[in-house]
PDB file of C-alpha atoms and ligand atoms in Angstrom:
ATOM      1  CA  MET G 257      10.567  -3.842  13.722  1.00 46.00           C
ATOM      2  CA  ALA G 258      10.636  -6.424  16.492  1.00 48.00           C
ATOM      3  CA  GLU G 259      13.815  -8.433  16.458  1.00 53.00           C
ATOM      4  CA  GLY G 260      13.486 -11.491  14.256  1.00 61.00           C
ATOM      5  CA  ALA G 261      10.102 -10.440  12.817  1.00 76.00           C
ATOM      6  CA  ALA G 262      10.025 -10.636   9.044  1.00 88.00           C
ATOM      7  CA  PRO G 263       8.477  -7.710   7.166  1.00 96.00           C
ATOM      8  CA  ILE G 264       4.869  -8.310   6.090  1.00 96.00           C
ATOM      9  CA  ILE G 265       5.986  -7.856   2.492  1.00 97.00           C
ATOM     10  CA  ALA G 266       9.460  -7.506   1.045  1.00 98.00           C
ATOM     11  CA  ALA G 267      11.142  -7.518  -2.329  1.00 98.00           C
ATOM     12  CA  LYS G 268      14.819  -8.156  -2.999  1.00 98.00           C
ATOM     13  CA  GLY G 269      16.828  -7.411  -6.113  1.00 98.00           C
ATOM     14  CA  LEU G 270      13.859  -6.709  -8.374  1.00 98.00           C
ATOM     15  CA  HIS G 271      14.471  -5.996 -12.036  1.00 98.00           C
ATOM     16  CA  LYS G 272      11.774  -5.285 -14.592  1.00 98.00           C
ATOM     17  CA  TRP G 273      12.178  -4.438 -18.239  1.00 98.00           C
ATOM     18  CA  TYR G 274       9.432  -3.268 -20.584  1.00 96.00           C
ATOM     19  CA  SER G 275      11.118  -4.166 -23.874  1.00 93.00           C
ATOM     20  CA  GLY G 276      13.806  -1.466 -23.965  1.00 91.00           C
ATOM     21  CA  VAL G 277      12.879   0.301 -20.714  1.00 96.00           C
ATOM     22  CA  HIS G 278      14.660  -0.826 -17.543  1.00 98.00           C
ATOM     23  CA  ALA G 279      11.846   0.188 -15.159  1.00 98.00           C
ATOM     24  CA  LEU G 280      13.156  -1.470 -11.962  1.00 98.00           C
ATOM     25  CA  LYS G 281      16.882  -1.672 -11.284  1.00 98.00           C
ATOM     26  CA  ASN G 282      17.813  -3.931  -8.383  1.00 98.00           C
ATOM     27  CA  VAL G 283      15.036  -2.659  -6.133  1.00 98.00           C
ATOM     28  CA  ASP G 284      14.919  -3.685  -2.467  1.00 98.00           C
ATOM     29  CA  PHE G 285      11.735  -2.745  -0.617  1.00 98.00           C
ATOM     30  CA  TYR G 286       9.897  -3.820   2.539  1.00 98.00           C
ATOM     31  CA  VAL G 287       6.961  -2.886   4.733  1.00 98.00           C
ATOM     32  CA  THR G 288       6.805  -3.969   8.366  1.00 97.00           C
ATOM     33  CA  LYS G 289       3.616  -4.620  10.289  1.00 95.00           C
ATOM     34  CA  GLY G 290       1.752  -1.496  11.291  1.00 94.00           C
ATOM     35  CA  GLU G 291       3.619   0.970   9.130  1.00 96.00           C
ATOM     36  CA  ILE G 292       2.425   3.088   6.264  1.00 96.00           C
ATOM     37  CA  VAL G 293       5.224   3.633   3.753  1.00 98.00           C
ATOM     38  CA  GLY G 294       5.039   6.620   1.424  1.00 98.00           C
ATOM     39  CA  LEU G 295       6.436   5.838  -2.025  1.00 98.00           C
ATOM     40  CA  VAL G 296       7.456   8.934  -3.955  1.00 98.00           C
ATOM     41  CA  GLY G 297       9.293   9.826  -7.141  1.00 97.00           C
ATOM     42  CA  ASP G 298       8.881  11.680 -10.402  1.00 96.00           C
ATOM     43  CA  ASN G 299       6.774  10.447 -13.308  1.00 96.00           C
ATOM     44  CA  GLY G 300       8.267   7.279 -14.712  1.00 96.00           C
ATOM     45  CA  ALA G 301      10.419   6.573 -11.634  1.00 98.00           C
ATOM     46  CA  GLY G 302       9.057   3.020 -11.364  1.00 98.00           C
ATOM     47  CA  LYS G 303       6.603   3.324  -8.440  1.00 97.00           C
ATOM     48  CA  THR G 304       3.608   1.765 -10.193  1.00 96.00           C
ATOM     49  CA  THR G 305       5.800  -0.924 -11.723  1.00 97.00           C
ATOM     50  CA  LEU G 306       7.039  -1.865  -8.248  1.00 98.00           C
ATOM     51  CA  ILE G 307       3.550  -2.151  -6.808  1.00 97.00           C
ATOM     52  CA  LYS G 308       2.355  -4.035  -9.903  1.00 96.00           C
ATOM     53  CA  VAL G 309       5.000  -6.630  -9.141  1.00 98.00           C
ATOM     54  CA  LEU G 310       3.839  -6.787  -5.507  1.00 97.00           C
ATOM     55  CA  SER G 311       0.184  -7.079  -6.531  1.00 95.00           C
ATOM     56  CA  GLY G 312       0.520  -9.785  -9.163  1.00 95.00           C
ATOM     57  CA  VAL G 313      -0.038  -7.637 -12.265  1.00 95.00           C
ATOM     58  CA  HIS G 314       3.543  -8.034 -13.506  1.00 96.00           C
ATOM     59  CA  ARG G 315       6.162 -10.626 -12.749  1.00 96.00           C
ATOM     60  CA  PRO G 316       9.683  -9.431 -12.096  1.00 97.00           C
ATOM     61  CA  ASP G 317      12.372 -10.402 -14.620  1.00 98.00           C
ATOM     62  CA  GLN G 318      14.732 -10.914 -11.691  1.00 98.00           C
ATOM     63  CA  GLY G 319      14.415 -10.807  -7.933  1.00 98.00           C
ATOM     64  CA  GLN G 320      12.138 -12.255  -5.288  1.00 98.00           C
ATOM     65  CA  VAL G 321       9.053 -11.169  -3.346  1.00 98.00           C
ATOM     66  CA  PHE G 322       8.516 -12.392   0.223  1.00 97.00           C
ATOM     67  CA  ILE G 323       5.364 -12.426   2.357  1.00 96.00           C
ATOM     68  CA  GLU G 324       6.178 -12.660   6.059  1.00 96.00           C
ATOM     69  CA  GLY G 325       9.571 -14.073   5.172  1.00 96.00           C
ATOM     70  CA  THR G 326       8.327 -16.751   2.768  1.00 96.00           C
ATOM     71  CA  PRO G 327       9.353 -16.463  -0.895  1.00 97.00           C
ATOM     72  CA  VAL G 328       6.238 -16.164  -3.062  1.00 97.00           C
ATOM     73  CA  ASP G 329       5.555 -16.134  -6.778  1.00 96.00           C
ATOM     74  CA  ILE G 330       2.526 -13.889  -7.262  1.00 96.00           C
ATOM     75  CA  ALA G 331       1.200 -14.729 -10.712  1.00 95.00           C
ATOM     76  CA  THR G 332      -2.159 -12.921 -10.738  1.00 94.00           C
ATOM     77  CA  PRO G 333      -3.960 -10.085  -8.916  1.00 91.00           C
ATOM     78  CA  LYS G 334      -6.370 -12.702  -7.524  1.00 90.00           C
ATOM     79  CA  GLN G 335      -3.448 -14.565  -5.990  1.00 95.00           C
ATOM     80  CA  ALA G 336      -2.172 -11.316  -4.455  1.00 95.00           C
ATOM     81  CA  MET G 337      -5.613 -10.741  -2.912  1.00 91.00           C
ATOM     82  CA  ASP G 338      -5.630 -14.294  -1.547  1.00 92.00           C
ATOM     83  CA  LEU G 339      -2.262 -13.493   0.065  1.00 94.00           C
ATOM     84  CA  GLY G 340      -3.772 -10.390   1.681  1.00 94.00           C
ATOM     85  CA  ILE G 341      -2.466  -7.726  -0.720  1.00 95.00           C
ATOM     86  CA  GLU G 342      -5.184  -5.271  -1.763  1.00 93.00           C
ATOM     87  CA  THR G 343      -4.466  -2.555  -4.295  1.00 93.00           C
ATOM     88  CA  ILE G 344      -6.393   0.612  -4.977  1.00 90.00           C
ATOM     89  CA  TYR G 345      -5.505   2.485  -8.149  1.00 82.00           C
ATOM     90  CA  GLN G 346      -6.293   6.076  -9.022  1.00 74.00           C
ATOM     91  CA  THR G 347      -9.222   4.828 -11.068  1.00 71.00           C
ATOM     92  CA  ASN G 348     -10.182   1.902  -8.936  1.00 65.00           C
ATOM     93  CA  SER G 349     -11.512  -1.415  -9.993  1.00 71.00           C
ATOM     94  CA  MET G 350     -15.135  -0.954  -9.030  1.00 84.00           C
ATOM     95  CA  VAL G 351     -18.072  -1.697 -11.287  1.00 90.00           C
ATOM     96  CA  PRO G 352     -20.080   1.527 -11.747  1.00 90.00           C
ATOM     97  CA  THR G 353     -23.295  -0.264 -12.731  1.00 93.00           C
ATOM     98  CA  MET G 354     -23.370  -2.356  -9.561  1.00 93.00           C
ATOM     99  CA  SER G 355     -24.451  -1.322  -6.067  1.00 94.00           C
ATOM    100  CA  ILE G 356     -22.054  -0.396  -3.286  1.00 94.00           C
ATOM    101  CA  ALA G 357     -22.916  -3.649  -1.491  1.00 94.00           C
ATOM    102  CA  ARG G 358     -22.219  -5.777  -4.583  1.00 93.00           C
ATOM    103  CA  ASN G 359     -18.973  -3.924  -5.258  1.00 92.00           C
ATOM    104  CA  LEU G 360     -17.755  -4.533  -1.748  1.00 92.00           C
ATOM    105  CA  PHE G 361     -18.035  -8.259  -2.292  1.00 92.00           C
ATOM    106  CA  VAL G 362     -17.413  -8.649  -5.996  1.00 87.00           C
ATOM    107  CA  GLY G 363     -15.622 -11.942  -6.589  1.00 83.00           C
ATOM    108  CA  ARG G 364     -15.883 -12.854  -2.895  1.00 87.00           C
ATOM    109  CA  GLU G 365     -19.640 -13.017  -2.375  1.00 88.00           C
ATOM    110  CA  PRO G 366     -20.886 -14.725   0.781  1.00 89.00           C
ATOM    111  CA  LEU G 367     -23.269 -17.593   0.054  1.00 86.00           C
ATOM    112  CA  THR G 368     -26.369 -18.688   1.942  1.00 83.00           C
ATOM    113  CA  ALA G 369     -26.658 -22.287   0.885  1.00 74.00           C
ATOM    114  CA  SER G 370     -25.413 -24.409  -1.911  1.00 71.00           C
ATOM    115  CA  PHE G 371     -27.793 -26.448  -4.065  1.00 71.00           C
ATOM    116  CA  PHE G 372     -26.150 -29.087  -6.195  1.00 73.00           C
ATOM    117  CA  GLY G 373     -22.929 -27.114  -6.011  1.00 72.00           C
ATOM    118  CA  ILE G 374     -24.531 -23.810  -7.015  1.00 76.00           C
ATOM    119  CA  GLY G 375     -24.258 -21.213  -4.257  1.00 77.00           C
ATOM    120  CA  LEU G 376     -26.820 -18.493  -3.647  1.00 84.00           C
ATOM    121  CA  MET G 377     -25.522 -15.068  -2.791  1.00 87.00           C
ATOM    122  CA  ASP G 378     -26.375 -13.852   0.671  1.00 90.00           C
ATOM    123  CA  HIS G 379     -27.745 -10.416  -0.231  1.00 90.00           C
ATOM    124  CA  ALA G 380     -28.852  -9.574   3.295  1.00 91.00           C
ATOM    125  CA  LYS G 381     -25.359 -10.203   4.654  1.00 92.00           C
ATOM    126  CA  MET G 382     -23.809  -8.180   1.850  1.00 92.00           C
ATOM    127  CA  ARG G 383     -26.086  -5.213   2.602  1.00 93.00           C
ATOM    128  CA  ASP G 384     -25.611  -5.357   6.388  1.00 93.00           C
ATOM    129  CA  ASP G 385     -21.879  -5.907   6.286  1.00 93.00           C
ATOM    130  CA  SER G 386     -21.303  -3.234   3.666  1.00 93.00           C
ATOM    131  CA  VAL G 387     -23.164  -0.665   5.798  1.00 92.00           C
ATOM    132  CA  LYS G 388     -20.865  -1.522   8.734  1.00 91.00           C
ATOM    133  CA  ALA G 389     -17.682  -1.605   6.654  1.00 90.00           C
ATOM    134  CA  ILE G 390     -18.426   1.801   5.162  1.00 90.00           C
ATOM    135  CA  ALA G 391     -19.278   3.328   8.530  1.00 88.00           C
ATOM    136  CA  ASP G 392     -15.961   1.966   9.833  1.00 83.00           C
ATOM    137  CA  VAL G 393     -14.035   4.202   7.449  1.00 81.00           C
ATOM    138  CA  ASP G 394     -16.198   7.135   8.510  1.00 79.00           C
ATOM    139  CA  LEU G 395     -17.845   7.405   5.131  1.00 83.00           C
ATOM    140  CA  HIS G 396     -21.490   8.415   5.147  1.00 82.00           C
ATOM    141  CA  LEU G 397     -23.482   7.073   2.235  1.00 84.00           C
ATOM    142  CA  ARG G 398     -27.220   7.030   1.765  1.00 81.00           C
ATOM    143  CA  SER G 399     -27.742   3.365   1.028  1.00 90.00           C
ATOM    144  CA  PRO G 400     -25.748   0.227   0.223  1.00 92.00           C
ATOM    145  CA  ASP G 401     -28.073  -0.178  -2.774  1.00 94.00           C
ATOM    146  CA  ALA G 402     -26.875   3.032  -4.461  1.00 93.00           C
ATOM    147  CA  LEU G 403     -24.878   2.445  -7.624  1.00 94.00           C
ATOM    148  CA  VAL G 404     -21.159   3.077  -7.431  1.00 92.00           C
ATOM    149  CA  GLY G 405     -21.469   5.054 -10.668  1.00 91.00           C
ATOM    150  CA  GLU G 406     -23.418   7.687  -8.716  1.00 91.00           C
ATOM    151  CA  LEU G 407     -20.635   8.230  -6.160  1.00 90.00           C
ATOM    152  CA  SER G 408     -17.972  10.902  -6.289  1.00 87.00           C
ATOM    153  CA  GLY G 409     -14.367   9.865  -6.866  1.00 85.00           C
ATOM    154  CA  GLY G 410     -13.513  10.340  -3.194  1.00 85.00           C
ATOM    155  CA  GLN G 411     -16.486   8.263  -2.078  1.00 88.00           C
ATOM    156  CA  ARG G 412     -15.481   5.486  -4.468  1.00 88.00           C
ATOM    157  CA  GLN G 413     -11.997   5.440  -2.989  1.00 86.00           C
ATOM    158  CA  GLY G 414     -13.607   5.278   0.439  1.00 88.00           C
ATOM    159  CA  VAL G 415     -15.634   2.217  -0.596  1.00 90.00           C
ATOM    160  CA  ALA G 416     -12.474   0.599  -1.989  1.00 89.00           C
ATOM    161  CA  ILE G 417     -10.655   1.238   1.303  1.00 88.00           C
ATOM    162  CA  ALA G 418     -13.646  -0.130   3.256  1.00 90.00           C
ATOM    163  CA  ARG G 419     -13.490  -3.251   1.092  1.00 90.00           C
ATOM    164  CA  ALA G 420      -9.789  -3.777   1.810  1.00 87.00           C
ATOM    165  CA  MET G 421     -10.408  -3.329   5.529  1.00 86.00           C
ATOM    166  CA  TYR G 422     -13.421  -5.658   5.522  1.00 89.00           C
ATOM    167  CA  PHE G 423     -11.372  -8.435   3.987  1.00 88.00           C
ATOM    168  CA  LYS G 424      -8.596  -7.695   6.493  1.00 85.00           C
ATOM    169  CA  SER G 425      -5.884  -7.140   3.968  1.00 89.00           C
ATOM    170  CA  LYS G 426      -2.338  -7.609   5.260  1.00 93.00           C
ATOM    171  CA  VAL G 427      -1.059  -4.835   3.052  1.00 95.00           C
ATOM    172  CA  LEU G 428      -3.129  -2.107   1.471  1.00 95.00           C
ATOM    173  CA  ILE G 429      -1.525  -0.458  -1.546  1.00 95.00           C
ATOM    174  CA  LEU G 430      -2.838   2.934  -2.663  1.00 94.00           C
ATOM    175  CA  ASP G 431      -1.439   4.157  -5.986  1.00 93.00           C
ATOM    176  CA  GLU G 432      -2.175   7.874  -6.223  1.00 91.00           C
ATOM    177  CA  PRO G 433      -5.686   7.486  -4.823  1.00 89.00           C
ATOM    178  CA  THR G 434      -6.313  11.235  -4.947  1.00 88.00           C
ATOM    179  CA  ASN G 435      -5.571  11.802  -8.626  1.00 85.00           C
ATOM    180  CA  HIS G 436      -8.339  13.714 -10.379  1.00 79.00           C
ATOM    181  CA  LEU G 437     -10.124  14.489  -7.109  1.00 84.00           C
ATOM    182  CA  SER G 438     -11.193  17.921  -5.911  1.00 87.00           C
ATOM    183  CA  VAL G 439      -9.367  19.505  -2.966  1.00 89.00           C
ATOM    184  CA  LYS G 440     -12.204  18.584  -0.609  1.00 87.00           C
ATOM    185  CA  GLU G 441     -12.381  14.991  -1.843  1.00 86.00           C
ATOM    186  CA  THR G 442      -8.603  14.724  -1.639  1.00 90.00           C
ATOM    187  CA  SER G 443      -8.561  15.742   1.995  1.00 90.00           C
ATOM    188  CA  LYS G 444     -11.225  13.120   2.691  1.00 87.00           C
ATOM    189  CA  VAL G 445      -9.059  10.404   1.124  1.00 88.00           C
ATOM    190  CA  ILE G 446      -6.000  11.651   3.038  1.00 92.00           C
ATOM    191  CA  GLY G 447      -8.201  11.367   6.124  1.00 90.00           C
ATOM    192  CA  PHE G 448      -8.831   7.705   5.255  1.00 88.00           C
ATOM    193  CA  VAL G 449      -5.085   7.100   4.967  1.00 91.00           C
ATOM    194  CA  LYS G 450      -4.470   8.744   8.341  1.00 91.00           C
ATOM    195  CA  GLY G 451      -7.240   6.546   9.768  1.00 88.00           C
ATOM    196  CA  LEU G 452      -5.492   3.426   8.469  1.00 88.00           C
ATOM    197  CA  ARG G 453      -2.318   4.508  10.225  1.00 88.00           C
ATOM    198  CA  ALA G 454      -4.173   5.282  13.456  1.00 88.00           C
ATOM    199  CA  GLN G 455      -5.657   1.765  13.374  1.00 86.00           C
ATOM    200  CA  GLY G 456      -2.216   0.216  12.954  1.00 87.00           C
ATOM    201  CA  LEU G 457      -2.836  -1.042   9.434  1.00 90.00           C
ATOM    202  CA  THR G 458       0.000  -1.802   7.076  1.00 95.00           C
ATOM    203  CA  GLY G 459       0.168  -0.065   3.735  1.00 96.00           C
ATOM    204  CA  ILE G 460       1.943   1.630   0.870  1.00 97.00           C
ATOM    205  CA  PHE G 461       0.802   5.089  -0.191  1.00 96.00           C
ATOM    206  CA  ILE G 462       2.027   6.437  -3.526  1.00 96.00           C
ATOM    207  CA  SER G 463       1.644  10.158  -4.009  1.00 95.00           C
ATOM    208  CA  HIS G 464       3.170  13.107  -5.816  1.00 94.00           C
ATOM    209  CA  ASN G 465       2.165  15.338  -2.935  1.00 95.00           C
ATOM    210  CA  MET G 466       5.011  15.312  -0.443  1.00 96.00           C
ATOM    211  CA  HIS G 467       2.901  17.105   2.185  1.00 96.00           C
ATOM    212  CA  HIS G 468       0.322  14.315   2.090  1.00 96.00           C
ATOM    213  CA  VAL G 469       3.062  11.726   2.513  1.00 97.00           C
ATOM    214  CA  PHE G 470       4.654  13.580   5.409  1.00 97.00           C
ATOM    215  CA  GLN G 471       1.237  13.981   7.098  1.00 95.00           C
ATOM    216  CA  SER G 472       0.084  10.406   6.785  1.00 94.00           C
ATOM    217  CA  CYS G 473       3.082   8.024   6.575  1.00 96.00           C
ATOM    218  CA  ASP G 474       5.666   6.558   8.951  1.00 97.00           C
ATOM    219  CA  ARG G 475       8.500   6.124   6.466  1.00 98.00           C
ATOM    220  CA  VAL G 476       9.306   7.478   3.025  1.00 98.00           C
ATOM    221  CA  VAL G 477      10.926   5.595   0.148  1.00 98.00           C
ATOM    222  CA  ALA G 478      11.933   7.626  -2.881  1.00 98.00           C
ATOM    223  CA  MET G 479      12.559   6.206  -6.340  1.00 98.00           C
ATOM    224  CA  ALA G 480      14.341   7.806  -9.278  1.00 98.00           C
ATOM    225  CA  ARG G 481      14.960   6.252 -12.692  1.00 97.00           C
ATOM    226  CA  GLY G 482      14.043   2.763 -11.525  1.00 98.00           C
ATOM    227  CA  GLU G 483      16.126   2.786  -8.349  1.00 98.00           C
ATOM    228  CA  VAL G 484      15.397   3.314  -4.676  1.00 98.00           C
ATOM    229  CA  VAL G 485      17.366   6.428  -3.790  1.00 98.00           C
ATOM    230  CA  LEU G 486      16.179   7.142  -0.243  1.00 98.00           C
ATOM    231  CA  ASN G 487      14.555   5.157   2.579  1.00 98.00           C
ATOM    232  CA  LYS G 488      14.046   6.996   5.883  1.00 98.00           C
ATOM    233  CA  PRO G 489      11.570   7.349   8.721  1.00 98.00           C
ATOM    234  CA  ILE G 490       9.534  10.531   8.245  1.00 98.00           C
ATOM    235  CA  GLY G 491      10.961  11.917  11.491  1.00 97.00           C
ATOM    236  CA  ASP G 492      14.538  11.598  10.188  1.00 98.00           C
ATOM    237  CA  THR G 493      14.104  13.473   6.920  1.00 98.00           C
ATOM    238  CA  SER G 494      12.392  16.481   5.378  1.00 98.00           C
ATOM    239  CA  ILE G 495      10.511  17.334   2.225  1.00 98.00           C
ATOM    240  CA  ASP G 496      13.553  19.292   1.032  1.00 97.00           C
ATOM    241  CA  GLU G 497      15.859  16.345   1.568  1.00 98.00           C
ATOM    242  CA  VAL G 498      13.554  13.976  -0.335  1.00 98.00           C
ATOM    243  CA  HIS G 499      13.243  16.467  -3.217  1.00 97.00           C
ATOM    244  CA  GLY G 500      17.013  16.593  -3.416  1.00 97.00           C
ATOM    245  CA  TYR G 501      17.073  12.918  -4.393  1.00 95.00           C
ATOM    246  CA  LEU G 502      14.436  13.040  -7.137  1.00 92.00           C
TER     247      LEU G 502
HETATM  248  N1  LIG W1218       3.138  -1.221 -19.763  1.00 73.22           N
HETATM  249  C1  LIG W1218       4.270  -0.568 -20.053  1.00 73.22           C
HETATM  250  N2  LIG W1218       4.918  -0.739 -21.234  1.00 73.22           N
HETATM  251  C2  LIG W1218       6.061  -0.090 -21.509  1.00 73.22           C
HETATM  252  N3  LIG W1218       6.666   0.763 -20.674  1.00 73.22           N
HETATM  253  C3  LIG W1218       6.074   0.986 -19.486  1.00 73.22           C
HETATM  254  C4  LIG W1218       4.849   0.347 -19.118  1.00 73.22           C
HETATM  255  N4  LIG W1218       4.510   0.759 -17.870  1.00 73.22           N
HETATM  256  C5  LIG W1218       5.463   1.621 -17.478  1.00 73.22           C
HETATM  257  N5  LIG W1218       6.413   1.767 -18.434  1.00 73.22           N
HETATM  258  C6  LIG W1218       7.635   2.583 -18.347  1.00 73.22           C
HETATM  259  O1  LIG W1218       8.336   2.173 -17.184  1.00 73.22           O
HETATM  260  C7  LIG W1218       8.852   3.294 -16.484  1.00 73.22           C
HETATM  261  C8  LIG W1218       8.307   3.318 -15.062  1.00 73.22           C
HETATM  262  O2  LIG W1218       6.915   3.599 -15.133  1.00 73.22           O
HETATM  263  P1  LIG W1218       5.959   3.603 -13.860  1.00 73.22           P
HETATM  264  O3  LIG W1218       4.572   3.649 -14.349  1.00 73.22           O
HETATM  265  O4  LIG W1218       6.345   2.497 -12.972  1.00 73.22           O
HETATM  266  O5  LIG W1218       6.366   4.988 -13.171  1.00 73.22           O
HETATM  267  P2  LIG W1218       5.695   5.773 -11.960  1.00 73.22           P
HETATM  268  O6  LIG W1218       6.778   6.073 -10.994  1.00 73.22           O
HETATM  269  O7  LIG W1218       4.515   5.046 -11.465  1.00 73.22           O
HETATM  270  O8  LIG W1218       5.249   7.146 -12.651  1.00 73.22           O
HETATM  271  P3  LIG W1218       3.959   8.085 -12.416  1.00 73.22           P
HETATM  272  O9  LIG W1218       4.300   8.931 -11.226  1.00 73.22           O
HETATM  273  O10 LIG W1218       3.868   8.881 -13.657  1.00 73.22           O
HETATM  274  O11 LIG W1218       2.777   7.208 -12.191  1.00 73.22           O
HETATM  275  C9  LIG W1218       8.510   4.501 -17.326  1.00 73.22           C
HETATM  276  O12 LIG W1218       9.595   4.780 -18.167  1.00 73.22           O
HETATM  277  C10 LIG W1218       7.313   4.041 -18.136  1.00 73.22           C
HETATM  278  O13 LIG W1218       7.227   4.735 -19.346  1.00 73.22           O
HETATM  279 MG1  LIG W1219       2.469   5.482 -11.365  1.00 73.22          MG
END
């Protein structure tokens, strides 16, 4: 990190309880510009809870989130998106009955003109831009008019990543994006993550597969029982060392 530069996103002293469960225990976390952080840990370690706090799904019971050094209170997922935080879950938020082009822009449709305050969607722009955005992530799809419901799981994740890149997210969060995918589809999605890193994008990649994290991330953060137990550059640690902390 350049001296004086604030991390793109940071959290300090986060606590989160789900009734009796203390899911986050004084968690400090940060991502600096241009790094992909791998977030690992056993089932129930608190990884998803942490990213749900960062993406406006949950509010922390204690602690503070910062975007580029400024304290923020992220109350909704929409607000997180407006702040440049895009999240892709294992079953992502796309609408299967809508086309690829419509899904790319859902909630953020470009308008042609506005008549008496009612905007008309710019379908031509949505089609053209979605073709470009999808090609940019090296995904080859027949047509932007195809329904998302007809895509494979890996292709859907590719469209979700293209969407995040199109809207120039500051931080792209991927929560186990390869769950339930075949080996071939998984390697495609890992390829997307490597591509993000090669393009200098900033992101958080949650995975149970330590090899995928070591192949595609710059730094690894491990959580266990609600706490951060390890935070090291990939080059300074090993899969064995990380396993020792889980
Ligand atoms: N909505 C919820 N209500 C109650 N408890 C929850 C809820 N979500 C998570 N928890 C609990 O909080 C703890 C942390 O869960 P979390 O989903 O953050 O773990 P995780 O590290 O993402 O695990 P996994 O690898 O299985 O996805 C667990 O004990 C879990 O059972
Ligand atoms: Mg999880």
